[in-house]
Amino acid sequence: MILSTSVTNLGKKRFKKTVISYTLITIFFFAFSRIYEAFSFGETSVYMHYLFTVPLVGGIILAILLKVLPYFSRISLNLWNSAVAIITTGTLFRGIVNLSGRSTTLDAPYWYVGIGFVILALLSIVINPIRLKKNVRTVEV
């Protein structure tokens, strides 16, 4: 069996840090959205109410990818985190606008850029293993 021990240890640390970070972010946005809606004078917004699901789903997908792919690159992780942050910001913006009783299309760029980052992250996941096969030193166990 061929393993790279340093990559394996890095993967475990990265997985643990990712799970903890996304869990805390999800809890924060759940509490934030409920408190914000409580002070909105009876107005409701689906975007604000389900704001916490964006980091929750993004974190679950990322955790699965980190478990399945042992050589998950840093650029893929950064692109994925950026995509989740951009989509979360767009959802928050739309929720705040809806709770104010208005409507706008100014949140559209958030969706387009967020989806673009998701596509870039997925492409970097597919392309990176080809490059890594040439650069990773392996140790036989």
JSON list of C-alpha atoms in Angstrom, two decimals:
[
{"chain": "A", "resi": 1, "resn": "MET", "atom": "CA", "xyz": [0.00, 0.00, 0.00]},
{"chain": "A", "resi": 2, "resn": "ILE", "atom": "CA", "xyz": [1.35, 3.42, -0.94]},
{"chain": "A", "resi": 3, "resn": "LEU", "atom": "CA", "xyz": [0.62, 6.38, 1.34]},
{"chain": "A", "resi": 4, "resn": "SER", "atom": "CA", "xyz": [1.96, 9.84, 1.79]},
{"chain": "A", "resi": 5, "resn": "THR", "atom": "CA", "xyz": [1.91, 10.31, 5.56]},
{"chain": "A", "resi": 6, "resn": "SER", "atom": "CA", "xyz": [2.33, 14.08, 5.55]},
{"chain": "A", "resi": 7, "resn": "VAL", "atom": "CA", "xyz": [-0.58, 14.52, 3.14]},
{"chain": "A", "resi": 8, "resn": "THR", "atom": "CA", "xyz": [-2.73, 12.16, 5.23]},
{"chain": "A", "resi": 9, "resn": "ASN", "atom": "CA", "xyz": [-2.05, 14.07, 8.46]},
{"chain": "A", "resi": 10, "resn": "LEU", "atom": "CA", "xyz": [-2.67, 17.38, 6.72]},
{"chain": "A", "resi": 11, "resn": "GLY", "atom": "CA", "xyz": [-5.95, 16.00, 5.38]},
{"chain": "A", "resi": 12, "resn": "LYS", "atom": "CA", "xyz": [-7.13, 14.98, 8.85]},
{"chain": "A", "resi": 13, "resn": "LYS", "atom": "CA", "xyz": [-6.31, 18.39, 10.32]},
{"chain": "A", "resi": 14, "resn": "ARG", "atom": "CA", "xyz": [-7.96, 20.17, 7.41]},
{"chain": "A", "resi": 15, "resn": "PHE", "atom": "CA", "xyz": [-11.09, 18.00, 7.72]},
{"chain": "A", "resi": 16, "resn": "LYS", "atom": "CA", "xyz": [-11.42, 18.67, 11.45]},
{"chain": "A", "resi": 17, "resn": "LYS", "atom": "CA", "xyz": [-10.87, 22.42, 11.02]},
{"chain": "A", "resi": 18, "resn": "THR", "atom": "CA", "xyz": [-13.38, 22.57, 8.15]},
{"chain": "A", "resi": 19, "resn": "VAL", "atom": "CA", "xyz": [-16.10, 20.71, 10.07]},
{"chain": "A", "resi": 20, "resn": "ILE", "atom": "CA", "xyz": [-15.68, 22.89, 13.15]},
{"chain": "A", "resi": 21, "resn": "SER", "atom": "CA", "xyz": [-15.59, 26.13, 11.12]},
{"chain": "A", "resi": 22, "resn": "TYR", "atom": "CA", "xyz": [-18.66, 25.35, 9.04]},
{"chain": "A", "resi": 23, "resn": "THR", "atom": "CA", "xyz": [-20.57, 24.14, 12.11]},
{"chain": "A", "resi": 24, "resn": "LEU", "atom": "CA", "xyz": [-19.89, 27.39, 13.96]},
{"chain": "A", "resi": 25, "resn": "ILE", "atom": "CA", "xyz": [-20.74, 29.51, 10.91]},
{"chain": "A", "resi": 26, "resn": "THR", "atom": "CA", "xyz": [-24.01, 27.61, 10.45]},
{"chain": "A", "resi": 27, "resn": "ILE", "atom": "CA", "xyz": [-24.96, 28.09, 14.11]},
{"chain": "A", "resi": 28, "resn": "PHE", "atom": "CA", "xyz": [-24.11, 31.80, 13.91]},
{"chain": "A", "resi": 29, "resn": "PHE", "atom": "CA", "xyz": [-26.24, 32.37, 10.80]},
{"chain": "A", "resi": 30, "resn": "PHE", "atom": "CA", "xyz": [-29.13, 30.38, 12.29]},
{"chain": "A", "resi": 31, "resn": "ALA", "atom": "CA", "xyz": [-29.13, 32.55, 15.41]},
{"chain": "A", "resi": 32, "resn": "PHE", "atom": "CA", "xyz": [-28.50, 35.76, 13.44]},
{"chain": "A", "resi": 33, "resn": "SER", "atom": "CA", "xyz": [-31.37, 35.16, 11.03]},
{"chain": "A", "resi": 34, "resn": "ARG", "atom": "CA", "xyz": [-33.82, 34.36, 13.81]},
{"chain": "A", "resi": 35, "resn": "ILE", "atom": "CA", "xyz": [-32.86, 37.45, 15.81]},
{"chain": "A", "resi": 36, "resn": "TYR", "atom": "CA", "xyz": [-32.93, 39.68, 12.71]},
{"chain": "A", "resi": 37, "resn": "GLU", "atom": "CA", "xyz": [-36.39, 38.42, 11.74]},
{"chain": "A", "resi": 38, "resn": "ALA", "atom": "CA", "xyz": [-37.63, 38.88, 15.31]},
{"chain": "A", "resi": 39, "resn": "PHE", "atom": "CA", "xyz": [-36.91, 42.61, 15.04]},
{"chain": "A", "resi": 40, "resn": "SER", "atom": "CA", "xyz": [-38.36, 43.02, 11.53]},
{"chain": "A", "resi": 41, "resn": "PHE", "atom": "CA", "xyz": [-41.84, 44.14, 12.62]},
{"chain": "A", "resi": 42, "resn": "GLY", "atom": "CA", "xyz": [-43.66, 41.09, 11.29]},
{"chain": "A", "resi": 43, "resn": "GLU", "atom": "CA", "xyz": [-41.94, 40.99, 7.90]},
{"chain": "A", "resi": 44, "resn": "THR", "atom": "CA", "xyz": [-40.56, 37.64, 6.81]},
{"chain": "A", "resi": 45, "resn": "SER", "atom": "CA", "xyz": [-38.12, 36.51, 4.16]},
{"chain": "A", "resi": 46, "resn": "VAL", "atom": "CA", "xyz": [-37.46, 33.01, 2.93]},
{"chain": "A", "resi": 47, "resn": "TYR", "atom": "CA", "xyz": [-33.90, 34.06, 2.15]},
{"chain": "A", "resi": 48, "resn": "MET", "atom": "CA", "xyz": [-33.27, 35.25, 5.70]},
{"chain": "A", "resi": 49, "resn": "HIS", "atom": "CA", "xyz": [-35.12, 32.35, 7.29]},
{"chain": "A", "resi": 50, "resn": "TYR", "atom": "CA", "xyz": [-33.03, 29.73, 5.47]},
{"chain": "A", "resi": 51, "resn": "LEU", "atom": "CA", "xyz": [-29.75, 31.68, 5.40]},
{"chain": "A", "resi": 52, "resn": "PHE", "atom": "CA", "xyz": [-28.07, 29.05, 7.56]},
{"chain": "A", "resi": 53, "resn": "THR", "atom": "CA", "xyz": [-28.60, 26.33, 4.94]},
{"chain": "A", "resi": 54, "resn": "VAL", "atom": "CA", "xyz": [-26.01, 27.80, 2.56]},
{"chain": "A", "resi": 55, "resn": "PRO", "atom": "CA", "xyz": [-23.00, 27.22, 4.85]},
{"chain": "A", "resi": 56, "resn": "LEU", "atom": "CA", "xyz": [-24.60, 24.00, 6.13]},
{"chain": "A", "resi": 57, "resn": "VAL", "atom": "CA", "xyz": [-24.93, 22.45, 2.67]},
{"chain": "A", "resi": 58, "resn": "GLY", "atom": "CA", "xyz": [-21.62, 23.93, 1.51]},
{"chain": "A", "resi": 59, "resn": "GLY", "atom": "CA", "xyz": [-19.87, 22.50, 4.57]},
{"chain": "A", "resi": 60, "resn": "ILE", "atom": "CA", "xyz": [-21.43, 19.06, 4.16]},
{"chain": "A", "resi": 61, "resn": "ILE", "atom": "CA", "xyz": [-20.41, 18.87, 0.51]},
{"chain": "A", "resi": 62, "resn": "LEU", "atom": "CA", "xyz": [-16.89, 20.06, 1.36]},
{"chain": "A", "resi": 63, "resn": "ALA", "atom": "CA", "xyz": [-16.57, 17.54, 4.20]},
{"chain": "A", "resi": 64, "resn": "ILE", "atom": "CA", "xyz": [-17.60, 14.73, 1.85]},
{"chain": "A", "resi": 65, "resn": "LEU", "atom": "CA", "xyz": [-15.09, 15.92, -0.76]},
{"chain": "A", "resi": 66, "resn": "LEU", "atom": "CA", "xyz": [-12.31, 16.09, 1.85]},
{"chain": "A", "resi": 67, "resn": "LYS", "atom": "CA", "xyz": [-13.05, 12.53, 2.98]},
{"chain": "A", "resi": 68, "resn": "VAL", "atom": "CA", "xyz": [-13.34, 11.09, -0.54]},
{"chain": "A", "resi": 69, "resn": "LEU", "atom": "CA", "xyz": [-10.38, 12.91, -2.09]},
{"chain": "A", "resi": 70, "resn": "PRO", "atom": "CA", "xyz": [-7.18, 12.46, -0.05]},
{"chain": "A", "resi": 71, "resn": "TYR", "atom": "CA", "xyz": [-5.22, 14.96, -2.16]},
{"chain": "A", "resi": 72, "resn": "PHE", "atom": "CA", "xyz": [-7.63, 17.89, -1.97]},
{"chain": "A", "resi": 73, "resn": "SER", "atom": "CA", "xyz": [-5.63, 20.98, -2.95]},
{"chain": "A", "resi": 74, "resn": "ARG", "atom": "CA", "xyz": [-5.47, 24.26, -1.12]},
{"chain": "A", "resi": 75, "resn": "ILE", "atom": "CA", "xyz": [-6.69, 26.18, -4.18]},
{"chain": "A", "resi": 76, "resn": "SER", "atom": "CA", "xyz": [-9.77, 23.93, -4.41]},
{"chain": "A", "resi": 77, "resn": "LEU", "atom": "CA", "xyz": [-10.48, 24.56, -0.74]},
{"chain": "A", "resi": 78, "resn": "ASN", "atom": "CA", "xyz": [-10.06, 28.33, -1.13]},
{"chain": "A", "resi": 79, "resn": "LEU", "atom": "CA", "xyz": [-12.27, 28.44, -4.22]},
{"chain": "A", "resi": 80, "resn": "TRP", "atom": "CA", "xyz": [-14.98, 26.39, -2.49]},
{"chain": "A", "resi": 81, "resn": "ASN", "atom": "CA", "xyz": [-14.88, 28.53, 0.66]},
{"chain": "A", "resi": 82, "resn": "SER", "atom": "CA", "xyz": [-15.09, 31.67, -1.50]},
{"chain": "A", "resi": 83, "resn": "ALA", "atom": "CA", "xyz": [-18.09, 30.27, -3.38]},
{"chain": "A", "resi": 84, "resn": "VAL", "atom": "CA", "xyz": [-19.92, 29.51, -0.14]},
{"chain": "A", "resi": 85, "resn": "ALA", "atom": "CA", "xyz": [-19.08, 32.97, 1.25]},
{"chain": "A", "resi": 86, "resn": "ILE", "atom": "CA", "xyz": [-20.28, 34.75, -1.89]},
{"chain": "A", "resi": 87, "resn": "ILE", "atom": "CA", "xyz": [-23.54, 32.80, -2.08]},
{"chain": "A", "resi": 88, "resn": "THR", "atom": "CA", "xyz": [-24.12, 33.33, 1.65]},
{"chain": "A", "resi": 89, "resn": "THR", "atom": "CA", "xyz": [-23.57, 37.07, 1.20]},
{"chain": "A", "resi": 90, "resn": "GLY", "atom": "CA", "xyz": [-26.04, 37.14, -1.70]},
{"chain": "A", "resi": 91, "resn": "THR", "atom": "CA", "xyz": [-28.62, 35.30, 0.37]},
{"chain": "A", "resi": 92, "resn": "LEU", "atom": "CA", "xyz": [-28.09, 37.65, 3.31]},
{"chain": "A", "resi": 93, "resn": "PHE", "atom": "CA", "xyz": [-28.37, 40.71, 1.05]},
{"chain": "A", "resi": 94, "resn": "ARG", "atom": "CA", "xyz": [-31.60, 39.44, -0.51]},
{"chain": "A", "resi": 95, "resn": "GLY", "atom": "CA", "xyz": [-32.99, 38.61, 2.95]},
{"chain": "A", "resi": 96, "resn": "ILE", "atom": "CA", "xyz": [-32.24, 42.09, 4.30]},
{"chain": "A", "resi": 97, "resn": "VAL", "atom": "CA", "xyz": [-33.79, 43.74, 1.25]},
{"chain": "A", "resi": 98, "resn": "ASN", "atom": "CA", "xyz": [-36.91, 41.56, 1.52]},
{"chain": "A", "resi": 99, "resn": "LEU", "atom": "CA", "xyz": [-37.29, 42.30, 5.23]},
{"chain": "A", "resi": 100, "resn": "SER", "atom": "CA", "xyz": [-37.11, 46.01, 4.48]},
{"chain": "A", "resi": 101, "resn": "GLY", "atom": "CA", "xyz": [-40.20, 45.61, 2.30]},
{"chain": "A", "resi": 102, "resn": "ARG", "atom": "CA", "xyz": [-38.42, 46.28, -0.98]},
{"chain": "A", "resi": 103, "resn": "SER", "atom": "CA", "xyz": [-37.25, 44.23, -3.90]},
{"chain": "A", "resi": 104, "resn": "THR", "atom": "CA", "xyz": [-34.19, 44.55, -6.10]},
{"chain": "A", "resi": 105, "resn": "THR", "atom": "CA", "xyz": [-32.08, 42.68, -8.60]},
{"chain": "A", "resi": 106, "resn": "LEU", "atom": "CA", "xyz": [-28.79, 43.94, -7.17]},
{"chain": "A", "resi": 107, "resn": "ASP", "atom": "CA", "xyz": [-28.17, 40.52, -5.65]},
{"chain": "A", "resi": 108, "resn": "ALA", "atom": "CA", "xyz": [-27.87, 38.84, -9.08]},
{"chain": "A", "resi": 109, "resn": "PRO", "atom": "CA", "xyz": [-24.08, 39.31, -9.36]},
{"chain": "A", "resi": 110, "resn": "TYR", "atom": "CA", "xyz": [-23.62, 37.38, -6.11]},
{"chain": "A", "resi": 111, "resn": "TRP", "atom": "CA", "xyz": [-25.35, 34.35, -7.60]},
{"chain": "A", "resi": 112, "resn": "TYR", "atom": "CA", "xyz": [-23.41, 34.49, -10.88]},
{"chain": "A", "resi": 113, "resn": "VAL", "atom": "CA", "xyz": [-20.03, 34.99, -9.24]},
{"chain": "A", "resi": 114, "resn": "GLY", "atom": "CA", "xyz": [-20.80, 32.34, -6.58]},
{"chain": "A", "resi": 115, "resn": "ILE", "atom": "CA", "xyz": [-21.76, 29.78, -9.22]},
{"chain": "A", "resi": 116, "resn": "GLY", "atom": "CA", "xyz": [-18.62, 30.72, -11.15]},
{"chain": "A", "resi": 117, "resn": "PHE", "atom": "CA", "xyz": [-16.50, 30.00, -8.10]},
{"chain": "A", "resi": 118, "resn": "VAL", "atom": "CA", "xyz": [-18.26, 26.65, -7.60]},
{"chain": "A", "resi": 119, "resn": "ILE", "atom": "CA", "xyz": [-17.44, 25.73, -11.19]},
{"chain": "A", "resi": 120, "resn": "LEU", "atom": "CA", "xyz": [-13.81, 26.84, -10.74]},
{"chain": "A", "resi": 121, "resn": "ALA", "atom": "CA", "xyz": [-13.55, 24.82, -7.51]},
{"chain": "A", "resi": 122, "resn": "LEU", "atom": "CA", "xyz": [-14.92, 21.69, -9.20]},
{"chain": "A", "resi": 123, "resn": "LEU", "atom": "CA", "xyz": [-12.58, 22.17, -12.16]},
{"chain": "A", "resi": 124, "resn": "SER", "atom": "CA", "xyz": [-9.60, 22.55, -9.83]},
{"chain": "A", "resi": 125, "resn": "ILE", "atom": "CA", "xyz": [-10.61, 19.33, -8.09]},
{"chain": "A", "resi": 126, "resn": "VAL", "atom": "CA", "xyz": [-10.63, 17.47, -11.41]},
{"chain": "A", "resi": 127, "resn": "ILE", "atom": "CA", "xyz": [-7.49, 19.06, -12.87]},
{"chain": "A", "resi": 128, "resn": "ASN", "atom": "CA", "xyz": [-5.30, 19.04, -9.75]},
{"chain": "A", "resi": 129, "resn": "PRO", "atom": "CA", "xyz": [-4.90, 15.23, -9.31]},
{"chain": "A", "resi": 130, "resn": "ILE", "atom": "CA", "xyz": [-3.25, 15.03, -12.73]},
{"chain": "A", "resi": 131, "resn": "ARG", "atom": "CA", "xyz": [-0.65, 17.58, -11.64]},
{"chain": "A", "resi": 132, "resn": "LEU", "atom": "CA", "xyz": [-0.23, 16.03, -8.19]},
{"chain": "A", "resi": 133, "resn": "LYS", "atom": "CA", "xyz": [0.61, 12.58, -9.53]},
{"chain": "A", "resi": 134, "resn": "LYS", "atom": "CA", "xyz": [3.81, 14.04, -10.91]},
{"chain": "A", "resi": 135, "resn": "ASN", "atom": "CA", "xyz": [4.82, 15.97, -7.76]},
{"chain": "A", "resi": 136, "resn": "VAL", "atom": "CA", "xyz": [3.87, 13.82, -4.73]},
{"chain": "A", "resi": 137, "resn": "ARG", "atom": "CA", "xyz": [6.51, 11.61, -3.20]},
{"chain": "A", "resi": 138, "resn": "THR", "atom": "CA", "xyz": [5.15, 8.40, -1.82]},
{"chain": "A", "resi": 139, "resn": "VAL", "atom": "CA", "xyz": [6.33, 6.19, 0.97]},
{"chain": "A", "resi": 140, "resn": "GLU", "atom": "CA", "xyz": [5.69, 2.47, 0.93]},
{"chain": "A", "resi": 141, "resn": "VAL", "atom": "CA", "xyz": [4.14, 1.16, 4.13]}
]
